[in-house]
mmCIF file of C-alpha atoms in Angstrom:
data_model
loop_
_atom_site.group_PDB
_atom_site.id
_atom_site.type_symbol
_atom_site.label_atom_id
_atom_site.label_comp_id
_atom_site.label_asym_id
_atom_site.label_seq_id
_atom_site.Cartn_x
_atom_site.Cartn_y
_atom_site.Cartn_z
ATOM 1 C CA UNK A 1 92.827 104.979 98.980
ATOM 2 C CA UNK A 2 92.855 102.186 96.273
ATOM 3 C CA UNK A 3 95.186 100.615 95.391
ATOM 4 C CA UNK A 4 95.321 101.587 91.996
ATOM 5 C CA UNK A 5 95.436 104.972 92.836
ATOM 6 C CA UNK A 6 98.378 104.746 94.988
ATOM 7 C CA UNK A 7 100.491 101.925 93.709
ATOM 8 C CA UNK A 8 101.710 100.959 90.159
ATOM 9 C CA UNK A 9 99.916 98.115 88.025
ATOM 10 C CA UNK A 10 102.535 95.603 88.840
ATOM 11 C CA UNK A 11 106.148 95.591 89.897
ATOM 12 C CA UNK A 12 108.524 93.768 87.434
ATOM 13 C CA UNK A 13 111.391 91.610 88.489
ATOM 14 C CA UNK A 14 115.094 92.985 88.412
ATOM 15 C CA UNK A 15 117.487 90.685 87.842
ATOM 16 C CA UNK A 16 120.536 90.294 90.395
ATOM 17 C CA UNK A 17 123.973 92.389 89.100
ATOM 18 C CA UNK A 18 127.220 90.699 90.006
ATOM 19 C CA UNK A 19 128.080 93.145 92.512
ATOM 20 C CA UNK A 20 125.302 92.115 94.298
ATOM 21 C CA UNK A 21 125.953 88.071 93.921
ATOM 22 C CA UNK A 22 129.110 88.601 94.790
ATOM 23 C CA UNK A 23 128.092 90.433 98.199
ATOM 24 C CA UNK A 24 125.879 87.978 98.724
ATOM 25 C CA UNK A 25 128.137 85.269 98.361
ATOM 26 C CA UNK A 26 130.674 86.756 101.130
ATOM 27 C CA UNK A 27 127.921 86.736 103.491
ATOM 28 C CA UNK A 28 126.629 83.123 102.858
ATOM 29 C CA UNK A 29 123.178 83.851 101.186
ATOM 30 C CA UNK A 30 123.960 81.991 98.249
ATOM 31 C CA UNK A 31 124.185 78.227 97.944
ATOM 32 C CA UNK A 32 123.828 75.735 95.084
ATOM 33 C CA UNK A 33 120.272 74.184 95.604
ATOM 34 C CA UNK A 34 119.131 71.028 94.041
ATOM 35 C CA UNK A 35 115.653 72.470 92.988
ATOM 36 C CA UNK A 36 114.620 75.858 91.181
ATOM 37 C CA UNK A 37 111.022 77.266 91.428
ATOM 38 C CA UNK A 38 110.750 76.334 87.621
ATOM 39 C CA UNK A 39 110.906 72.873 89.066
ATOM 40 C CA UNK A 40 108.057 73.507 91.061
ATOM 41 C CA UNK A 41 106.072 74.786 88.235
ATOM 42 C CA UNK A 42 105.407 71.048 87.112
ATOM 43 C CA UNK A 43 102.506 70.087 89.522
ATOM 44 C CA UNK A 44 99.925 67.852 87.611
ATOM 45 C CA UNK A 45 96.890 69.398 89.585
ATOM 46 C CA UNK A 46 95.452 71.574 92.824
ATOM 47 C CA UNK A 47 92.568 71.817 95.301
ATOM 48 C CA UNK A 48 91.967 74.816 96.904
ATOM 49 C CA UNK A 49 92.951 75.134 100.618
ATOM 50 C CA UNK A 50 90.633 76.886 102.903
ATOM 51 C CA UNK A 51 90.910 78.096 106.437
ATOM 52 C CA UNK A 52 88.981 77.090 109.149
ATOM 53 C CA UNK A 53 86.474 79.275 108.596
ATOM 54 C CA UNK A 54 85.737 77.818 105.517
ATOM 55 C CA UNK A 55 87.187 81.086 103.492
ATOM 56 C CA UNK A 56 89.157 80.762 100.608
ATOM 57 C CA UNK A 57 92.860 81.284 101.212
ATOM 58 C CA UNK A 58 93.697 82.579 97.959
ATOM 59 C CA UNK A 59 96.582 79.246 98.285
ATOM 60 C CA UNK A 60 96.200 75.966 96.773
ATOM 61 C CA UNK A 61 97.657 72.603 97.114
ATOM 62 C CA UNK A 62 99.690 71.294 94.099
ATOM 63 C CA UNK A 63 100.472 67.693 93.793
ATOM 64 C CA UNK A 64 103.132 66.215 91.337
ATOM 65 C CA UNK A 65 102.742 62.738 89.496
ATOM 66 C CA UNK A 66 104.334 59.745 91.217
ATOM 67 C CA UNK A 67 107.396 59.527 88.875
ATOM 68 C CA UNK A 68 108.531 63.439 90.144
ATOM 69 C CA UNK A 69 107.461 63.476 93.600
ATOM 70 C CA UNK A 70 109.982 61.589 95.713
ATOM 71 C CA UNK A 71 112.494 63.258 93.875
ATOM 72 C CA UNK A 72 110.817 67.095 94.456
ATOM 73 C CA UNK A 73 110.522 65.661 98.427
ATOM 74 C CA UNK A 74 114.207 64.758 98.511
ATOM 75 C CA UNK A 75 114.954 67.955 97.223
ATOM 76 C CA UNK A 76 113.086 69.875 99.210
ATOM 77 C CA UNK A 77 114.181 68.137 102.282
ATOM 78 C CA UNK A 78 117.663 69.235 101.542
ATOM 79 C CA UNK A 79 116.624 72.808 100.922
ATOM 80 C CA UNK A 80 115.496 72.580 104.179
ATOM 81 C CA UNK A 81 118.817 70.911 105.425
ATOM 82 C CA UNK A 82 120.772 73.847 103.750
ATOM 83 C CA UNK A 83 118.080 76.892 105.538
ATOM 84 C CA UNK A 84 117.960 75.157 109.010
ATOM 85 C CA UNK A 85 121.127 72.853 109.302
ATOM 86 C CA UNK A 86 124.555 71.825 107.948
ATOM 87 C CA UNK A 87 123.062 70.832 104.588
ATOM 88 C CA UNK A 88 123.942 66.936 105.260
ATOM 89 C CA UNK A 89 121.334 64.461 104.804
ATOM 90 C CA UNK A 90 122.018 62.513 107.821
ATOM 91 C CA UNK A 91 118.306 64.513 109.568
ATOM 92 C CA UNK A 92 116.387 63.139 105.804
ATOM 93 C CA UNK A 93 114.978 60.112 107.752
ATOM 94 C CA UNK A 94 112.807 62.277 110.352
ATOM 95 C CA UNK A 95 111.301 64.575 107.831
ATOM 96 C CA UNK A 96 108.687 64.590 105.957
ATOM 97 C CA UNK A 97 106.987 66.680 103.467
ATOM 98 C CA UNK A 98 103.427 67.339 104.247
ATOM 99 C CA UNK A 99 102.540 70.118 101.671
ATOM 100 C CA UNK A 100 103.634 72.027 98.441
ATOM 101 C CA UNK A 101 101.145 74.779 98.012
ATOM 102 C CA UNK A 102 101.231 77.766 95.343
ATOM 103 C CA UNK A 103 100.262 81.459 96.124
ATOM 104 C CA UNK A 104 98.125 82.341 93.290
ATOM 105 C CA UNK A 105 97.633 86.337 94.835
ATOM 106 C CA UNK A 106 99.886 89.319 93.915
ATOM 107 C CA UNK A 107 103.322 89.446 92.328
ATOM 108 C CA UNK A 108 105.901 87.147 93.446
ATOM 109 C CA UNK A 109 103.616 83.768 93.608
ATOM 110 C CA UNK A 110 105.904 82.073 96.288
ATOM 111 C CA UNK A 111 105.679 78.787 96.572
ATOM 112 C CA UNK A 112 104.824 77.141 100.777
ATOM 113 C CA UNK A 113 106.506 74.137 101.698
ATOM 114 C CA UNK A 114 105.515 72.364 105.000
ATOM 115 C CA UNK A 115 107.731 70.369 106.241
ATOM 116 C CA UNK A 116 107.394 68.269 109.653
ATOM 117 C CA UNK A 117 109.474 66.489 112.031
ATOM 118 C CA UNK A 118 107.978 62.482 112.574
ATOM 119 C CA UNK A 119 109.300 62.048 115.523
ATOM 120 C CA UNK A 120 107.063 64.631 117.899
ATOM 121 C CA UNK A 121 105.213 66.098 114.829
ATOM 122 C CA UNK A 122 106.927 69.611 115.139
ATOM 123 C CA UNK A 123 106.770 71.195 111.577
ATOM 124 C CA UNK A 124 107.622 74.714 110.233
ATOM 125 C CA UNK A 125 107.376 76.084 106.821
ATOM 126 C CA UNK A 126 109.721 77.898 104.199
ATOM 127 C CA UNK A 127 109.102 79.319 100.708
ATOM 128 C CA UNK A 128 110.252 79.260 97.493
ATOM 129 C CA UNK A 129 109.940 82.143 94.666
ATOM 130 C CA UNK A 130 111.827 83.676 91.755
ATOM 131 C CA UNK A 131 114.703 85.802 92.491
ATOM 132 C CA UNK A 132 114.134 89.175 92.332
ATOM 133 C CA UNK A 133 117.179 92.410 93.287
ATOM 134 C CA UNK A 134 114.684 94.696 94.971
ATOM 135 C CA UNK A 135 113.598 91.556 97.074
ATOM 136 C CA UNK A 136 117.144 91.068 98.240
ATOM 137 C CA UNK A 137 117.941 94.366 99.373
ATOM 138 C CA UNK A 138 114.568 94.290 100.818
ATOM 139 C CA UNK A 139 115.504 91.115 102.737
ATOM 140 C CA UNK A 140 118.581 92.474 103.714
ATOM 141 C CA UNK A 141 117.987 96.051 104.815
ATOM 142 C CA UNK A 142 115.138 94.078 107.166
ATOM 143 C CA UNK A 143 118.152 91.822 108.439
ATOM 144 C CA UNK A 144 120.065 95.088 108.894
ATOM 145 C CA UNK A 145 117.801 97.855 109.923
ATOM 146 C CA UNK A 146 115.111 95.932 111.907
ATOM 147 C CA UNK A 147 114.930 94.282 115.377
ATOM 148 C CA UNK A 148 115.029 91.214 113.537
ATOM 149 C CA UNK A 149 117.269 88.419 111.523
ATOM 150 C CA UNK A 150 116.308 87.028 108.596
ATOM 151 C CA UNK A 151 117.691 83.998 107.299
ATOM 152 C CA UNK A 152 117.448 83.469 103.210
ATOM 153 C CA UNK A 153 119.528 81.406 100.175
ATOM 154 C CA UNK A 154 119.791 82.907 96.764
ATOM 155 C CA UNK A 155 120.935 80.382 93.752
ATOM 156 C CA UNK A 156 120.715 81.836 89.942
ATOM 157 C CA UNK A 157 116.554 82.048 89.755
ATOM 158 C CA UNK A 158 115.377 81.024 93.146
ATOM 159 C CA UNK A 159 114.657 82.621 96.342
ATOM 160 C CA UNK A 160 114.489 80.488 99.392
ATOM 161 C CA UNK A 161 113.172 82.485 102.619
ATOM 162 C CA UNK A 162 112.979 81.051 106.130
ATOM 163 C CA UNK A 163 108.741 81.245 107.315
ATOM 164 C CA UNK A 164 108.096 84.572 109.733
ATOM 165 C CA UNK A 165 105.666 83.545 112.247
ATOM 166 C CA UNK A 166 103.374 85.692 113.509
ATOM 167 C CA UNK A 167 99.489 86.034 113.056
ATOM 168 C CA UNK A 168 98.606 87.594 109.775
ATOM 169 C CA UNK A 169 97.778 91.445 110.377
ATOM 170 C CA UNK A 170 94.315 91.446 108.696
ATOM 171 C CA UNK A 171 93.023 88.088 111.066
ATOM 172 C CA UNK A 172 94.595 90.161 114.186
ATOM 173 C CA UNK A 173 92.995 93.230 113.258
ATOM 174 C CA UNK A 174 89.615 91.502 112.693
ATOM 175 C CA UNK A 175 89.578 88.563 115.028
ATOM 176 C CA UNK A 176 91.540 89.854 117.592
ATOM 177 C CA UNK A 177 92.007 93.473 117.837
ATOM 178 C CA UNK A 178 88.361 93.879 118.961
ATOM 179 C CA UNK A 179 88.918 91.964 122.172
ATOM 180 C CA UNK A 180 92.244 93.639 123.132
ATOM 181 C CA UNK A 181 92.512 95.315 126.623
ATOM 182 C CA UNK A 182 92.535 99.385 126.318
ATOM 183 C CA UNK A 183 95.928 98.837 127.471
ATOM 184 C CA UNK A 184 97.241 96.267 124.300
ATOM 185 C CA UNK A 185 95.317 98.502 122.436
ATOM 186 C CA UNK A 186 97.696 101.598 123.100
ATOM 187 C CA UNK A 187 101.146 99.408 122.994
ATOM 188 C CA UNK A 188 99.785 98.608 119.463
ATOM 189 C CA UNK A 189 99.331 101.833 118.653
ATOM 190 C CA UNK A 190 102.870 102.693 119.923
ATOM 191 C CA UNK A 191 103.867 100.131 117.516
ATOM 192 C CA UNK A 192 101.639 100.769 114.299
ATOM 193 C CA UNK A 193 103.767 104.364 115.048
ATOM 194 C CA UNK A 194 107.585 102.612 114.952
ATOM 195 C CA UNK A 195 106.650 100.214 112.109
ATOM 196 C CA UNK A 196 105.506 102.709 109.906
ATOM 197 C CA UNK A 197 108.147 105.278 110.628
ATOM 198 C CA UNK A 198 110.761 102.074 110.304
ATOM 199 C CA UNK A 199 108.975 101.458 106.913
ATOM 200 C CA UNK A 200 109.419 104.939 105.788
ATOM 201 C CA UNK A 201 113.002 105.299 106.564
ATOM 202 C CA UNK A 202 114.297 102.183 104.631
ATOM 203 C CA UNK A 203 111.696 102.858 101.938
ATOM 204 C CA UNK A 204 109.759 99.445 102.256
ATOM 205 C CA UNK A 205 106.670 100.067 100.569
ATOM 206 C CA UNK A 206 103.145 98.061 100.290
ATOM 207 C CA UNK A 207 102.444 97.155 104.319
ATOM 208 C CA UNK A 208 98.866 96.694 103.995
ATOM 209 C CA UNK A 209 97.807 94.555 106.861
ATOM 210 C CA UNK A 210 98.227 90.981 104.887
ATOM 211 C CA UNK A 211 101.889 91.588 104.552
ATOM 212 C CA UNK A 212 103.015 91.780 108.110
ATOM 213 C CA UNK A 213 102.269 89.817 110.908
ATOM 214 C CA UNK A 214 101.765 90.616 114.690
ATOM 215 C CA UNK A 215 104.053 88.966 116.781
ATOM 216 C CA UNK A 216 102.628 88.361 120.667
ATOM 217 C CA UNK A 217 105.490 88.062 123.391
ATOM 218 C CA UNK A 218 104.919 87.184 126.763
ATOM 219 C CA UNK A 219 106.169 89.529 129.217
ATOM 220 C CA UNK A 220 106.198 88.760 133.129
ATOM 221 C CA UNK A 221 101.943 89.405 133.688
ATOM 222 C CA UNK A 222 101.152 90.659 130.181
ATOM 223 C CA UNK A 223 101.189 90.524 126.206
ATOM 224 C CA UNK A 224 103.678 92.875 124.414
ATOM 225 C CA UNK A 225 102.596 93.219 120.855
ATOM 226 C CA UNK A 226 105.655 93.165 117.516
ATOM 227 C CA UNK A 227 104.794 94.193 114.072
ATOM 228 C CA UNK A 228 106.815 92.241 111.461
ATOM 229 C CA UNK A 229 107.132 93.233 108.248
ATOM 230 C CA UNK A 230 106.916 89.306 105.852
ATOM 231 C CA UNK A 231 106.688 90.654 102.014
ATOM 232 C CA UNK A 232 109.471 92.720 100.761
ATOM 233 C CA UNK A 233 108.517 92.546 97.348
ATOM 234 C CA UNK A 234 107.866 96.551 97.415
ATOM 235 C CA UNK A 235 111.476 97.796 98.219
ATOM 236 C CA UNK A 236 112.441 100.862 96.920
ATOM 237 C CA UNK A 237 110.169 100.908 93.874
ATOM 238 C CA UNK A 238 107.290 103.472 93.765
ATOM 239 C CA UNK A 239 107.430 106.589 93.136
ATOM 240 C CA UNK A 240 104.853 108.024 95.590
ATOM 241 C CA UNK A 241 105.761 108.214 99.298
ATOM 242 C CA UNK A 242 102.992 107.679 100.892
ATOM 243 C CA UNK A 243 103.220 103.990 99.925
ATOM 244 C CA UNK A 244 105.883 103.922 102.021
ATOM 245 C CA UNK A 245 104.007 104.820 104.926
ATOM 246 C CA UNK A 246 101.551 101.835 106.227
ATOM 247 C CA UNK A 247 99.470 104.246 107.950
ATOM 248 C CA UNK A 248 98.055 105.481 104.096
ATOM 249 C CA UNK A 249 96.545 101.960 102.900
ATOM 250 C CA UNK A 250 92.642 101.445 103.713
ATOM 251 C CA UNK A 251 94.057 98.442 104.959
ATOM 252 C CA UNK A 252 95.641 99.885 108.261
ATOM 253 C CA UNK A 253 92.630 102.172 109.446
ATOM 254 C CA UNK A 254 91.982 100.683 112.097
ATOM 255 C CA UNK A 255 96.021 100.738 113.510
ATOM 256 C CA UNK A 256 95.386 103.938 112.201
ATOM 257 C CA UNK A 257 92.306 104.630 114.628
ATOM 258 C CA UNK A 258 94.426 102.670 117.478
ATOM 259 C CA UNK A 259 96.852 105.848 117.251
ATOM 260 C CA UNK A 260 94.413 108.988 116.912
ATOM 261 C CA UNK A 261 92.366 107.460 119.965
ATOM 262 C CA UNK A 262 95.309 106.116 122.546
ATOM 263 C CA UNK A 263 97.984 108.391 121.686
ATOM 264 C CA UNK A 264 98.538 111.843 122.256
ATOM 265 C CA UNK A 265 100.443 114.380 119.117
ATOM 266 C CA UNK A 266 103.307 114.518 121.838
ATOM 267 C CA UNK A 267 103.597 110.760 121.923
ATOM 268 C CA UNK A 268 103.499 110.357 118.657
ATOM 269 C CA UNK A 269 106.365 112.305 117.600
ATOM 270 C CA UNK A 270 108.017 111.248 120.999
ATOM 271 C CA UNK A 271 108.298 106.986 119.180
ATOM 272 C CA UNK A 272 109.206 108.651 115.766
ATOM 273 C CA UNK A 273 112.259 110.372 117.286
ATOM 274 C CA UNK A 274 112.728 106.432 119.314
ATOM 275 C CA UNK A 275 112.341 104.778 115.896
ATOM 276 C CA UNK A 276 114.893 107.161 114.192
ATOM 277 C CA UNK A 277 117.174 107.177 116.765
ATOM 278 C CA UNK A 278 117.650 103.482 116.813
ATOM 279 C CA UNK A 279 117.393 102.841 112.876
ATOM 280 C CA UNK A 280 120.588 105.372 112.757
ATOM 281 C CA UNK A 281 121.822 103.063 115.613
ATOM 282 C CA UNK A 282 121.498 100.274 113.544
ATOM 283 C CA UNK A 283 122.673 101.723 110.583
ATOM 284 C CA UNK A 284 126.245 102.890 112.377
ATOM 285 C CA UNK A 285 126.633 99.005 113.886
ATOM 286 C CA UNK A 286 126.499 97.752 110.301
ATOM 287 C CA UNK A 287 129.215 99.458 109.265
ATOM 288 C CA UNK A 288 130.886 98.193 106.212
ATOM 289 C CA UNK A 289 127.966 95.678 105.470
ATOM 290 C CA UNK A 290 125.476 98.331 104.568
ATOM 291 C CA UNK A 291 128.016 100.748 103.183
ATOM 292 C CA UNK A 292 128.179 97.716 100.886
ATOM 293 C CA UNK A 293 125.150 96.917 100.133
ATOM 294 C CA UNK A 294 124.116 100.892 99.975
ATOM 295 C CA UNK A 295 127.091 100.983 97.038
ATOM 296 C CA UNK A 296 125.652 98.258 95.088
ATOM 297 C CA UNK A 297 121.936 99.636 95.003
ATOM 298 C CA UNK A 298 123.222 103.058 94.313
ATOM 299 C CA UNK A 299 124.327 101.725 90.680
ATOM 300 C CA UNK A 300 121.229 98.851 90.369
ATOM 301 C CA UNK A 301 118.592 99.374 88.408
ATOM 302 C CA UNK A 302 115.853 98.386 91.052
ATOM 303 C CA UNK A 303 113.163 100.744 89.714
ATOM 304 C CA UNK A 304 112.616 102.809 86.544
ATOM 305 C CA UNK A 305 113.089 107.237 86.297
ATOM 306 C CA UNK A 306 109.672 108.391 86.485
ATOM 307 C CA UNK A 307 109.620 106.704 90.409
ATOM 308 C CA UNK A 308 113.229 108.065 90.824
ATOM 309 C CA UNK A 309 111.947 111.161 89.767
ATOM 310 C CA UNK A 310 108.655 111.414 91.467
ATOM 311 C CA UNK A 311 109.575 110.097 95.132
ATOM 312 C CA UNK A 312 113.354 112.825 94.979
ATOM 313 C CA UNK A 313 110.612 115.569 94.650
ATOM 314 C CA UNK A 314 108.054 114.177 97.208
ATOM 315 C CA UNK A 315 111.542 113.373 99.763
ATOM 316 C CA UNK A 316 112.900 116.595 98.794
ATOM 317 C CA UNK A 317 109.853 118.536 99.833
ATOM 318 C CA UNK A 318 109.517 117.307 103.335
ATOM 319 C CA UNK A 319 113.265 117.302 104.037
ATOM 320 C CA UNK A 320 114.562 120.221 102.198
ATOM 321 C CA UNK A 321 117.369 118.765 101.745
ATOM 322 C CA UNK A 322 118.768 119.282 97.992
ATOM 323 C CA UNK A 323 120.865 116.229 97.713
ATOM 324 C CA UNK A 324 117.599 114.552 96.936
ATOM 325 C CA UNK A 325 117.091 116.261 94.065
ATOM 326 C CA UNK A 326 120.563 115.316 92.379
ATOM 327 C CA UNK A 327 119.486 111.449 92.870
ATOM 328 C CA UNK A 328 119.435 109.901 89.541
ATOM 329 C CA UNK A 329 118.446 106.345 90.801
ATOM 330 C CA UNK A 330 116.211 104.687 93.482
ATOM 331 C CA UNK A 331 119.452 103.446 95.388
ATOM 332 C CA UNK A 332 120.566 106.939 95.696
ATOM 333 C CA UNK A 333 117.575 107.785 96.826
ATOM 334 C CA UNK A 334 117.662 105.211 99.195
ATOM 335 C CA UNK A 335 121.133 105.846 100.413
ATOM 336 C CA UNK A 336 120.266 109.742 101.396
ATOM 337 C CA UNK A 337 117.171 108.538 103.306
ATOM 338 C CA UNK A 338 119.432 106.399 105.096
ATOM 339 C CA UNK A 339 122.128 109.003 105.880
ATOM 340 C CA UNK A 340 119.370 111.880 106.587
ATOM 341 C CA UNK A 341 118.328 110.120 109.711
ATOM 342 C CA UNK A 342 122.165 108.969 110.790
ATOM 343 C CA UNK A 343 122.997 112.516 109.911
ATOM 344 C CA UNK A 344 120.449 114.158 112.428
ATOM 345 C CA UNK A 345 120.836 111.547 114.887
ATOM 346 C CA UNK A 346 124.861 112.525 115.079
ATOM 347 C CA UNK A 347 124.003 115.709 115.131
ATOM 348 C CA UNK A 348 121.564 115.801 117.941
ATOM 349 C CA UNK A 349 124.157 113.332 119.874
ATOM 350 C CA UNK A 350 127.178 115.632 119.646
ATOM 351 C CA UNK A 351 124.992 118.862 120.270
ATOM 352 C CA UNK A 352 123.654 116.907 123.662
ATOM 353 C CA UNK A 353 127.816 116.531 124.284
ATOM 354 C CA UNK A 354 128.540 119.426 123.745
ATOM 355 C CA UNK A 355 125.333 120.920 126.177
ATOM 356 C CA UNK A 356 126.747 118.568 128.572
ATOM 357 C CA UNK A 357 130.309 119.780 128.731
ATOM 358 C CA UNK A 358 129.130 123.857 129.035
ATOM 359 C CA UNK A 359 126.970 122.764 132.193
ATOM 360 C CA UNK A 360 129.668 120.873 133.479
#
């Protein structure tokens, strides 16, 4: 399926309400940084950077006239400071800036700063874009909801996000994937199953294979495979479910494939019930962070009615249940999905008490 048939033209950005920069000040995401993406804006020219196959990257390399960029390095050095360290400036001296370069593919057009250590040459990168609401939550339902931390800095207009490692899912799935053992083969299709349930439940939409990296881990005498989710520019905004659901973009066909050939219906269901179970688990252990954040989105304008509208329906019909259908934003929305699956995982919990108690 296209993706004009499936997704909107182009997502807009929502600004952030003060509920929501005050919530993320109490939890340290904010901090006053010396340089905004407008600053970054000012580059004086580009060359295109290319892999090393010689493909275009859909990235290029911006460079800044002498008179701007030792102070952009400066600053950037103590954005990194303020992501990585104590913010001090005492670690300046053993970093350096190799590279600045500018997305110029989809909607948020982040900005990629490499930065490397000159004393053993270790370097990492982080990114820079505009602020945008449905970002945050996105950012922080992942922190929440997901095996995973995420580590991020909000000030006024810009976004600073730590770099998720991992190897881009459309080079796995072309490179790689072919050459997998039958066995790596069905622990990613055991994956591809959690991720896009995980996706569904928090409402993350867009996971075509360029916005989430595989993440190989070493375990004792083999390779356990991680799907990461790295774009949350898609939270909570369309209006059709199915975008929701990674399995449904062209994109994924061959994770897709993975599953009908390695897994069995039984299995299937078997990880979505696993998946669901520990989402609610993480939801519970949040406690009065997401009940928070949940409160916030519930009044944000993150999306506009005809979405609201369409994806209540579309929720509605494969739930039945008729809160849904009472939703009169996307938050709400999203808050029902969230306490549907806590709901039924309480539920099957006590009833497995209770079961336990009669036998006894």
């Amino acid at each position: 399926m296209s993706k004009e048939k499936l997704m909107s033209r182009k997502k807009p950005p929502f600004p952030v309400i003060p509920e929501l920069d005050a919530y993320l000040s109490d939890y340290s995401r904010t901090i006053e940084i010396p340089i905004f993406y407008e600053d970054l804006l000012r580059f004086s020219g580009s060359v295109v950077v290319y892999d090393s196959n010689d493909q275009d990257t859909l990235w290029v390399r911006v460079y800044y006239s002498d008179s701007e960029r030792k102070e952009i390095d400066l600053s950037l050095k103590r954005v990194y400071s303020m992501l990585h360290s104590d913010g001090s400036d005492r670690i300046f001296q053993y970093l350096n800036v190799d590279a600045v370069d500018y997305c110029t593919f989809g909607n948020s057009k982040p900005f990629r700063i490499k930065v490397r250590n000159i004393l053993n040459d270790n370097f990492t990168y982080f990114y820079v874009k505009r602020t945008d609401a449905s970002r945050i939550y996105g950012l922080e339902l992942e922190h929440m909801l997901s095996p995973y931390n995420l580590n991020f800095l909000v000030f006024k207009d810009t976004l600073i996000e730590e770099h998720i490692a991992g190897i881009p899912g459309d080079v796995f799935i072309k490179d790689m994937l072919p050459v997998c053992s039958e066995s790596e083969k069905a622990q990613l299709a055991k994956e591809f199953v959690k991720f896009n349930e995980r996706c569904m439940i928090r409402l993350l939409g867009d996971m075509r294979s360029y916005n989430y990296v595989i993440v190989p881990v070493h375990d004792f005498d083999h390779v356990v495979y991680r799907i990461r989710a790295i774009d949350f520019d898609q939270q909570s905004y369309e209006g059709k479910l199915k975008v929701y659901r990674p399995q449904f973009f062209k994109e994924n066909n061959a994770m897709v494939d993975l599953v009908k050939n390695k897994l069995l219906r039984d299995s299937v269901d078997q990880y979505k019930v696993e998946e669901r179970s520990i989402v609610a688990k993480r939801i519970i252990s949040s406690g009065n962070r997401i009940k928070r954040l949940i409160r916030i989105a519930r009044k944000d304008a993150i999306s506009v009615p005809a979405h609201v509208d369409q994806l209540k329906s579309e929720i509605y019909d494969l739930t039945l249940d008729m809160q849904f259908k009472k939703s009169e934003t996307m938050g709400e929305v999203l808050a029902l999905a969230l306490d549907f699956v806590k709901r039924n995982y309480q539920d099957v919990s006590m009833k497995q008490i209770i079961e336990r108690k009669i036998e006894i």
